[in-house]
Amino acid sequence: MSWTADRPSIVAPPVTRALPDETPDHVRLGLLIAAFALIWIGIDPFLDLSDVRVIQASEEGSMLKQLVFVAMAVVVAGVAWSSGAMGRLRPLLTVPFLAVMTWLVVSVVTSTDVGMSARRFIFTVVVMVIGASTLVIARDMRQFAQALGIVAMAALAISYFGILFLPDISIHSVWDVKEPEHDGSWRGLFHHKNGAGGMSVLFIFVGILVARVWNAVFGAAIIVLSAIFLSMTWSKTAWALFPIVLTISLMVPLFKPLWLRAPMFLVPFFALHVLSVGTLLFPPVRDLVALILRDASFTGRTDIWELAFDYFARRPWTGMGFAAFWQTEEVMFAAREKATWASAASSAHNGFVDVLLTSGMPGMLLALVWFAIMPVFAFQKAYATPESRPLAIFFLQVWLFVLYSTFTESVLFDRSNALWFSAMVSIFGLQMMAAYRVAR
């Protein structure tokens, strides 16, 4: 997007354009669509969950996927760099961001499997480069919304096609080797119903943005199709969080001071974590949750969290290593020795517990500051410009939804995870809007 540095900032350079005006719009739009399609749709949709390989240890990534992502990062960053636009990204290099990335490097160096952690950290950085570059490629807010709308509609079209013509690999069934109890839940091109539910909510937010700044009819279509798909995923987390986030975003104009907005954004986040992970740490909380919910284990997640805390206690400062724990042979073989299914889990099913486990207490605290606290201040500045408020609200909605989702889902620093990518772009976007004005 075009960023004008007329907002006070110690890092904002006095430049008015991100990419030169002569950069063709079809080039900008094509790059944006390609970047978001790579993350939101991917190169391996429609995973066959009846294949026994989905429950086997997985320590090596797909070489093809890595090459495609690296190529995309080189292209989008190269276009931005060659035009001098990369300088506009300096507001992203905040102290909290640099601190958390530095500590993640420490968790790589001290990892129980340095090679695996290093590969996955590099891949995470590659995805960050792609996300940051999209913010300086779009000409304006309208073009950014157009690209997101096109990719969201494409993802929905592919998912509905799968539901109609490829139900065996787009709808959970009793033949799934993991979690056959999800039989009948829609997942479309996504690998799990919870991911499909989360992306359906994200697409609703995209539809709202599209309707406000580009095309009302197209945006409304995205909203309707996404809402129908969301209802069929049976993703309880997405169902519960969507109205909460939407309500909070609608209340923003009513609560203008930071001291009112900050608790409005963060109290639900902390409450969700206390009422979930807190059941393991505080018996009164466990008793309270047991009175409210029929399943106080959060569908077995408490077993996974207990396992994660056991391993965290072994290496509380540096953790087990960046992305070097779940679905490794060491952990999955331990499942057989201890006869617990939790060791076969794909993640901690809690974003901050996962960071605590893999990067230690310092990593978790730094991630908390960068991912949960700093965006509150960035939004306060970004929303101060009336003409760019639709984009600020979109970034807020995506960030809050993913932030709240961390109480049952592990998305933080999860490489090419679509929700993580979207939240990261939203945080970066809010930081950019706090430093610059964005062209509408």
Coordinates of C-alpha atoms in Angstrom, one line a residue:
M1 CA 0.0 0.0 0.0
S2 CA 1.0 3.6 -0.4
W3 CA 2.3 4.9 2.9
T4 CA 2.6 8.6 3.6
A5 CA 5.0 9.6 6.4
D6 CA 3.1 12.5 7.8
R7 CA 2.3 10.8 11.1
P8 CA 4.9 11.6 13.8
S9 CA 7.4 8.7 14.0
I10 CA 11.0 8.3 14.8
V11 CA 11.4 5.6 12.1
A12 CA 9.2 6.8 9.4
P13 CA 11.2 8.2 6.4
P14 CA 9.8 11.2 4.5
V15 CA 8.7 9.1 1.5
T16 CA 5.2 9.1 0.1
R17 CA 5.1 6.0 -2.1
A18 CA 5.8 2.3 -1.4
L19 CA 6.2 1.2 -5.0
P20 CA 6.7 3.6 -8.0
D21 CA 3.5 4.7 -9.7
E22 CA 4.6 3.1 -12.9
T23 CA 4.4 -0.4 -11.4
P24 CA 1.4 -1.9 -13.2
D25 CA -1.6 -2.6 -11.2
H26 CA -1.9 -6.1 -12.6
V27 CA 1.6 -6.9 -11.4
R28 CA 0.7 -5.6 -7.9
L29 CA -2.6 -7.5 -7.8
G30 CA -1.1 -10.6 -9.2
L31 CA 1.7 -10.7 -6.6
L32 CA -0.8 -10.2 -3.8
I33 CA -3.1 -12.9 -5.0
A34 CA -0.3 -15.3 -5.5
A35 CA 1.1 -14.6 -2.0
F36 CA -2.2 -15.0 -0.1
A37 CA -3.3 -18.0 -2.3
L38 CA 0.0 -19.8 -1.4
I39 CA -0.9 -19.4 2.3
W40 CA -4.6 -19.6 2.4
I41 CA -5.1 -22.3 -0.3
G42 CA -1.6 -23.9 -0.4
I43 CA 0.0 -26.4 -2.6
D44 CA -1.4 -29.5 -0.8
P45 CA -5.1 -29.0 -0.2
F46 CA -7.6 -31.9 0.5
L47 CA -5.5 -34.0 2.8
D48 CA -6.6 -37.7 2.9
L49 CA -7.1 -38.2 6.6
S50 CA -7.7 -42.0 6.1
D51 CA -4.0 -42.3 5.2
V52 CA -2.1 -43.8 8.1
R53 CA 0.8 -41.5 7.3
V54 CA -1.0 -38.6 9.0
I55 CA -0.3 -40.2 12.4
Q56 CA 3.4 -41.1 11.8
A57 CA 6.3 -39.1 13.2
S58 CA 7.0 -36.1 11.0
E59 CA 10.4 -34.4 11.3
E60 CA 11.1 -33.5 7.6
G61 CA 9.2 -30.9 5.7
S62 CA 8.1 -31.0 2.1
M63 CA 11.0 -29.9 -0.1
L64 CA 8.6 -28.8 -2.9
K65 CA 6.7 -26.6 -0.4
Q66 CA 9.9 -25.1 1.0
L67 CA 11.1 -24.3 -2.5
V68 CA 7.8 -22.7 -3.5
F69 CA 7.8 -20.5 -0.4
V70 CA 11.4 -19.4 -0.8
A71 CA 10.7 -18.5 -4.5
M72 CA 7.6 -16.5 -3.4
A73 CA 9.6 -14.7 -0.8
V74 CA 12.4 -13.9 -3.2
V75 CA 9.9 -12.5 -5.8
V76 CA 7.8 -10.3 -3.5
A77 CA 10.8 -9.1 -1.5
G78 CA 12.8 -8.6 -4.7
V79 CA 10.0 -6.4 -6.2
A80 CA 9.7 -4.4 -3.0
W81 CA 13.5 -4.0 -2.6
S82 CA 14.2 -3.1 -6.2
S83 CA 11.7 -0.2 -6.0
G84 CA 13.1 1.0 -2.7
A85 CA 9.9 0.0 -0.8
M86 CA 11.6 -2.2 1.8
G87 CA 12.6 0.9 3.8
R88 CA 8.9 1.5 4.5
L89 CA 9.0 -1.7 6.7
R90 CA 11.3 -0.3 9.3
P91 CA 8.4 0.4 11.7
L92 CA 8.1 -3.4 12.0
L93 CA 11.5 -3.7 13.7
T94 CA 10.3 -2.8 17.2
V95 CA 12.2 -3.8 20.3
P96 CA 9.6 -6.5 21.3
F97 CA 9.8 -8.0 17.8
L98 CA 13.6 -8.0 17.7
A99 CA 13.7 -9.4 21.2
V100 CA 11.3 -12.3 20.6
M101 CA 13.1 -13.2 17.3
T102 CA 16.5 -13.1 19.1
W103 CA 15.2 -15.4 21.8
L104 CA 13.8 -17.8 19.1
V105 CA 17.3 -18.0 17.7
V106 CA 18.5 -18.9 21.2
S107 CA 15.9 -21.7 21.3
V108 CA 17.2 -22.9 18.0
V109 CA 20.8 -23.0 19.1
T110 CA 20.0 -24.8 22.3
S111 CA 17.4 -27.1 20.8
T112 CA 17.2 -30.8 21.3
D113 CA 17.4 -31.1 17.5
V114 CA 19.3 -28.0 16.2
G115 CA 18.9 -29.0 12.6
M116 CA 15.2 -29.4 12.6
S117 CA 14.7 -26.2 14.7
A118 CA 17.0 -24.3 12.3
R119 CA 15.1 -25.4 9.2
R120 CA 11.7 -24.6 10.7
F121 CA 12.9 -21.2 12.0
I122 CA 14.3 -20.2 8.6
F123 CA 11.0 -21.3 7.0
T124 CA 9.2 -19.1 9.6
V125 CA 11.3 -16.1 8.6
V126 CA 10.6 -16.8 4.9
V127 CA 6.9 -16.6 5.6
M128 CA 7.4 -13.4 7.6
V129 CA 9.1 -11.9 4.6
I130 CA 6.2 -12.8 2.4
G131 CA 3.7 -11.3 4.8
A132 CA 5.6 -8.0 5.4
S133 CA 6.2 -7.6 1.6
T134 CA 2.5 -7.7 0.8
L135 CA 1.9 -4.5 2.8
V136 CA 4.1 -2.5 0.5
I137 CA 3.1 -4.1 -2.8
A138 CA -0.6 -3.1 -2.8
R139 CA -1.2 0.4 -4.3
D140 CA -3.9 1.2 -1.8
M141 CA -6.4 -0.1 0.6
R142 CA -8.9 -0.9 -2.1
Q143 CA -6.4 -3.0 -4.1
F144 CA -5.4 -4.9 -0.9
A145 CA -9.1 -5.7 -0.2
Q146 CA -9.6 -6.7 -3.8
A147 CA -6.7 -9.3 -3.6
L148 CA -7.9 -10.7 -0.3
G149 CA -11.5 -10.9 -1.6
I150 CA -10.4 -12.8 -4.7
V151 CA -8.3 -15.3 -2.8
A152 CA -11.1 -15.8 -0.2
M153 CA -13.7 -16.5 -2.8
A154 CA -11.3 -18.9 -4.6
A155 CA -10.7 -20.8 -1.4
L156 CA -14.4 -21.0 -0.7
A157 CA -15.2 -22.1 -4.3
I158 CA -12.5 -24.9 -4.1
S159 CA -13.9 -25.9 -0.7
Y160 CA -17.5 -26.1 -1.9
F161 CA -16.3 -28.0 -4.9
G162 CA -14.7 -30.5 -2.6
I163 CA -17.8 -30.9 -0.5
L164 CA -19.9 -31.6 -3.6
F165 CA -17.5 -33.8 -5.6
L166 CA -14.7 -34.9 -3.3
P167 CA -16.5 -35.5 0.0
D168 CA -14.0 -38.3 1.1
I169 CA -11.2 -35.7 1.4
S170 CA -13.2 -32.6 2.3
I171 CA -15.5 -33.9 5.0
H172 CA -14.4 -35.7 8.2
S173 CA -15.5 -39.3 8.3
V174 CA -15.4 -42.4 10.5
W175 CA -12.5 -43.6 8.3
D176 CA -10.2 -40.8 9.5
V177 CA -7.3 -42.5 11.3
K178 CA -7.3 -39.6 13.8
E179 CA -10.4 -38.2 15.5
P180 CA -13.1 -40.2 13.6
E181 CA -15.6 -38.7 16.0
H182 CA -15.6 -35.6 13.8
D183 CA -17.6 -37.5 11.2
G184 CA -19.7 -35.2 9.1
S185 CA -17.9 -32.0 9.9
W186 CA -16.9 -30.0 6.9
R187 CA -13.3 -29.0 6.3
G188 CA -13.1 -28.3 2.6
L189 CA -9.6 -27.8 1.3
F190 CA -8.2 -27.5 4.9
H191 CA -6.7 -30.3 6.8
H192 CA -9.0 -30.1 9.9
K193 CA -12.4 -28.7 10.8
N194 CA -10.9 -26.3 13.4
G195 CA -8.7 -24.8 10.7
A196 CA -11.6 -24.6 8.3
G197 CA -13.7 -22.9 11.0
G198 CA -11.1 -20.4 11.8
M199 CA -10.5 -19.6 8.1
S200 CA -14.3 -19.2 7.6
V201 CA -14.4 -16.6 10.3
L202 CA -11.4 -14.8 8.7
F203 CA -13.2 -14.9 5.4
I204 CA -16.2 -13.2 7.0
F205 CA -13.9 -10.4 8.1
V206 CA -12.4 -10.2 4.6
G207 CA -16.0 -10.0 3.2
I208 CA -16.7 -7.1 5.5
L209 CA -13.6 -5.2 4.4
V210 CA -14.3 -5.9 0.7
A211 CA -17.9 -4.7 1.1
R212 CA -16.7 -1.5 2.8
V213 CA -13.9 -0.5 0.4
W214 CA -14.2 -2.3 -2.9
N215 CA -17.4 -4.1 -3.9
A216 CA -20.5 -4.5 -1.6
V217 CA -22.1 -7.4 -3.6
F218 CA -18.9 -9.4 -3.8
G219 CA -18.2 -8.8 -0.1
A220 CA -21.7 -9.9 0.9
A221 CA -21.3 -13.1 -1.1
I222 CA -18.1 -13.9 0.7
I223 CA -19.8 -13.3 4.1
V224 CA -22.8 -15.5 3.2
L225 CA -20.7 -18.4 1.8
S226 CA -18.3 -18.2 4.7
A227 CA -21.1 -18.2 7.3
I228 CA -22.7 -21.2 5.8
F229 CA -19.4 -23.1 5.7
L230 CA -18.6 -22.0 9.3
S231 CA -21.9 -23.5 10.5
M232 CA -21.1 -26.9 8.9
T233 CA -17.5 -27.2 10.4
W234 CA -18.8 -27.8 13.9
S235 CA -15.8 -25.8 15.1
K236 CA -16.9 -24.8 18.6
T237 CA -14.0 -22.5 19.2
A238 CA -14.7 -20.5 16.0
W239 CA -18.4 -20.5 16.7
A240 CA -17.8 -19.0 20.2
L241 CA -15.1 -16.5 19.3
F242 CA -16.6 -15.0 16.2
P243 CA -19.5 -13.1 17.9
I244 CA -17.2 -12.0 20.7
V245 CA -14.6 -10.5 18.3
L246 CA -17.3 -9.0 16.0
T247 CA -19.0 -7.4 19.0
I248 CA -15.7 -5.9 20.4
S249 CA -14.9 -4.5 16.9
L250 CA -18.3 -2.8 16.8
M251 CA -17.8 -1.3 20.2
V252 CA -14.5 0.3 19.3
P253 CA -16.1 3.8 18.5
L254 CA -17.8 3.7 21.9
F255 CA -14.6 3.2 23.9
K256 CA -12.1 5.7 22.7
P257 CA -9.5 6.1 25.5
L258 CA -6.6 3.5 25.5
W259 CA -7.4 2.7 29.2
L260 CA -10.9 1.5 28.1
R261 CA -9.9 -0.2 24.8
A262 CA -6.9 -2.1 26.3
P263 CA -9.0 -4.1 28.8
M264 CA -11.8 -4.6 26.3
F265 CA -9.3 -6.3 24.0
L266 CA -7.2 -8.2 26.6
V267 CA -9.6 -9.2 29.4
P268 CA -11.2 -11.9 27.2
F269 CA -7.8 -13.2 26.2
F270 CA -6.5 -13.6 29.7
A271 CA -9.9 -15.0 30.9
L272 CA -9.9 -17.7 28.2
H273 CA -6.4 -18.8 29.2
V274 CA -7.2 -18.8 33.0
L275 CA -10.4 -20.8 32.4
S276 CA -8.6 -23.4 30.2
V277 CA -4.9 -23.9 31.1
G278 CA -5.7 -22.5 34.5
T279 CA -7.7 -25.6 35.4
L280 CA -4.4 -27.5 35.7
L281 CA -2.8 -24.9 37.9
F282 CA -5.6 -23.7 40.1
P283 CA -8.0 -26.2 41.7
P284 CA -10.8 -23.5 42.3
V285 CA -10.7 -22.7 38.6
R286 CA -11.0 -26.4 37.7
D287 CA -14.0 -26.7 40.0
L288 CA -15.6 -23.7 38.5
V289 CA -15.1 -24.9 34.9
A290 CA -16.5 -28.3 35.8
L291 CA -19.7 -26.7 37.0
I292 CA -20.0 -24.7 33.7
L293 CA -18.9 -27.3 31.1
R294 CA -19.8 -30.9 30.6
D295 CA -16.3 -31.6 29.4
A296 CA -13.8 -29.7 31.7
S297 CA -10.9 -31.4 29.8
F298 CA -11.6 -29.3 26.7
T299 CA -11.9 -32.5 24.6
G300 CA -8.8 -34.0 26.2
R301 CA -6.6 -30.9 25.8
T302 CA -5.8 -30.9 29.5
D303 CA -3.9 -34.2 29.0
I304 CA -1.8 -32.5 26.4
W305 CA -1.1 -29.4 28.5
E306 CA -0.1 -31.6 31.4
L307 CA 2.4 -33.4 29.2
A308 CA 3.7 -30.1 27.9
F309 CA 4.3 -28.8 31.4
D310 CA 6.1 -32.0 32.4
Y311 CA 8.6 -31.4 29.5
F312 CA 8.8 -27.7 30.2
A313 CA 10.0 -28.4 33.7
R314 CA 13.0 -30.2 32.2
R315 CA 14.2 -27.1 30.3
P316 CA 12.3 -24.0 31.7
W317 CA 14.6 -21.3 30.3
T318 CA 15.4 -22.3 26.7
G319 CA 12.6 -24.9 26.1
M320 CA 12.9 -28.1 24.0
G321 CA 13.8 -26.1 20.9
F322 CA 11.9 -24.1 18.3
A323 CA 9.3 -26.3 16.7
A324 CA 11.2 -29.4 17.8
F325 CA 8.9 -31.3 20.0
W326 CA 5.5 -32.5 18.7
Q327 CA 5.3 -35.4 16.3
T328 CA 9.0 -36.2 16.7
E329 CA 10.0 -39.9 17.2
E330 CA 11.2 -39.3 20.7
V331 CA 7.9 -37.9 21.9
M332 CA 5.7 -40.4 20.0
F333 CA 7.7 -43.4 21.2
A334 CA 7.3 -42.0 24.7
A335 CA 3.5 -42.3 24.2
R336 CA 3.9 -46.0 23.8
E337 CA 6.1 -46.3 26.9
K338 CA 3.7 -44.3 29.1
A339 CA 0.5 -45.4 27.3
T340 CA -0.8 -41.9 26.9
W341 CA -2.3 -40.6 23.6
A342 CA -1.3 -37.0 24.4
S343 CA 2.3 -37.7 23.2
A344 CA 0.9 -38.4 19.7
A345 CA -0.7 -34.9 19.5
S346 CA 0.3 -32.6 16.7
S347 CA 0.7 -29.6 19.0
A348 CA 0.0 -28.3 22.5
H349 CA -3.4 -27.0 21.4
N350 CA -2.5 -23.7 23.1
G351 CA -0.4 -21.2 21.4
F352 CA 1.4 -19.8 24.5
V353 CA 1.9 -23.2 26.1
D354 CA 3.5 -24.3 22.9
V355 CA 5.9 -21.3 22.9
L356 CA 6.6 -22.0 26.6
L357 CA 7.4 -25.6 25.9
T358 CA 9.7 -25.0 22.9
S359 CA 11.3 -21.6 23.8
G360 CA 11.1 -21.5 27.6
M361 CA 9.7 -18.9 29.9
P362 CA 11.6 -15.9 28.4
G363 CA 10.3 -16.8 24.9
M364 CA 6.7 -17.1 26.1
L365 CA 6.9 -13.7 27.9
L366 CA 8.4 -12.0 24.9
A367 CA 5.9 -13.5 22.6
L368 CA 3.1 -12.3 25.0
V369 CA 4.4 -8.7 24.8
W370 CA 4.8 -8.7 21.0
F371 CA 1.7 -10.6 20.0
A372 CA -0.8 -9.6 22.7
I373 CA 0.3 -6.3 24.2
M374 CA 2.0 -4.2 21.5
P375 CA -0.9 -4.4 18.9
V376 CA -3.2 -2.6 21.4
F377 CA -1.0 0.5 21.2
A378 CA -0.5 0.2 17.4
F379 CA -4.3 0.0 16.9
Q380 CA -4.9 3.1 19.0
K381 CA -2.7 5.1 16.6
A382 CA -3.9 3.4 13.5
Y383 CA -7.6 4.0 14.2
A384 CA -6.9 7.8 14.7
T385 CA -7.0 8.3 10.9
P386 CA -10.7 8.2 9.8
E387 CA -10.2 7.3 6.2
S388 CA -8.2 4.2 7.0
R389 CA -10.4 2.9 9.7
P390 CA -12.0 0.0 7.7
L391 CA -8.5 -1.5 7.3
A392 CA -7.6 -0.9 10.9
I393 CA -10.8 -2.7 12.0
F394 CA -10.1 -5.6 9.7
F395 CA -6.6 -6.0 11.1
L396 CA -8.0 -5.7 14.6
Q397 CA -10.6 -8.4 14.0
V398 CA -8.1 -10.9 12.5
W399 CA -5.6 -10.2 15.3
L400 CA -8.1 -10.6 18.1
F401 CA -9.6 -13.7 16.7
V402 CA -6.3 -15.5 16.3
L403 CA -5.1 -14.1 19.7
Y404 CA -8.2 -15.5 21.4
S405 CA -7.9 -18.8 19.5
T406 CA -4.6 -19.5 21.1
F407 CA -6.4 -20.8 24.2
T408 CA -7.2 -24.0 22.3
E409 CA -5.1 -23.8 19.1
S410 CA -1.3 -23.6 18.6
V411 CA -0.8 -21.0 15.8
L412 CA 2.1 -18.8 17.1
F413 CA 5.1 -19.0 14.8
D414 CA 3.6 -22.0 13.1
R415 CA 5.4 -21.3 9.8
S416 CA 2.8 -21.5 6.9
N417 CA -0.3 -21.8 9.1
A418 CA -2.9 -19.6 7.5
L419 CA -4.3 -18.1 10.7
W420 CA -0.8 -17.3 12.0
F421 CA 0.1 -15.7 8.7
S422 CA -3.0 -13.6 8.7
A423 CA -2.5 -12.5 12.3
M424 CA 1.2 -11.7 11.6
V425 CA 0.2 -9.5 8.6
S426 CA -2.4 -7.8 10.7
I427 CA 0.0 -7.0 13.5
F428 CA 2.5 -5.7 10.9
G429 CA -0.2 -3.8 9.2
L430 CA -1.3 -2.1 12.5
Q431 CA 2.4 -1.1 13.2
M432 CA 2.7 0.3 9.7
M433 CA -0.6 2.3 10.1
A434 CA 0.7 3.6 13.4
A435 CA 3.7 5.1 11.6
Y436 CA 2.2 6.2 8.3
R437 CA -1.0 7.1 6.7
V438 CA -2.3 4.6 4.2
A439 CA -3.8 5.5 0.8
R440 CA -7.4 4.6 0.4

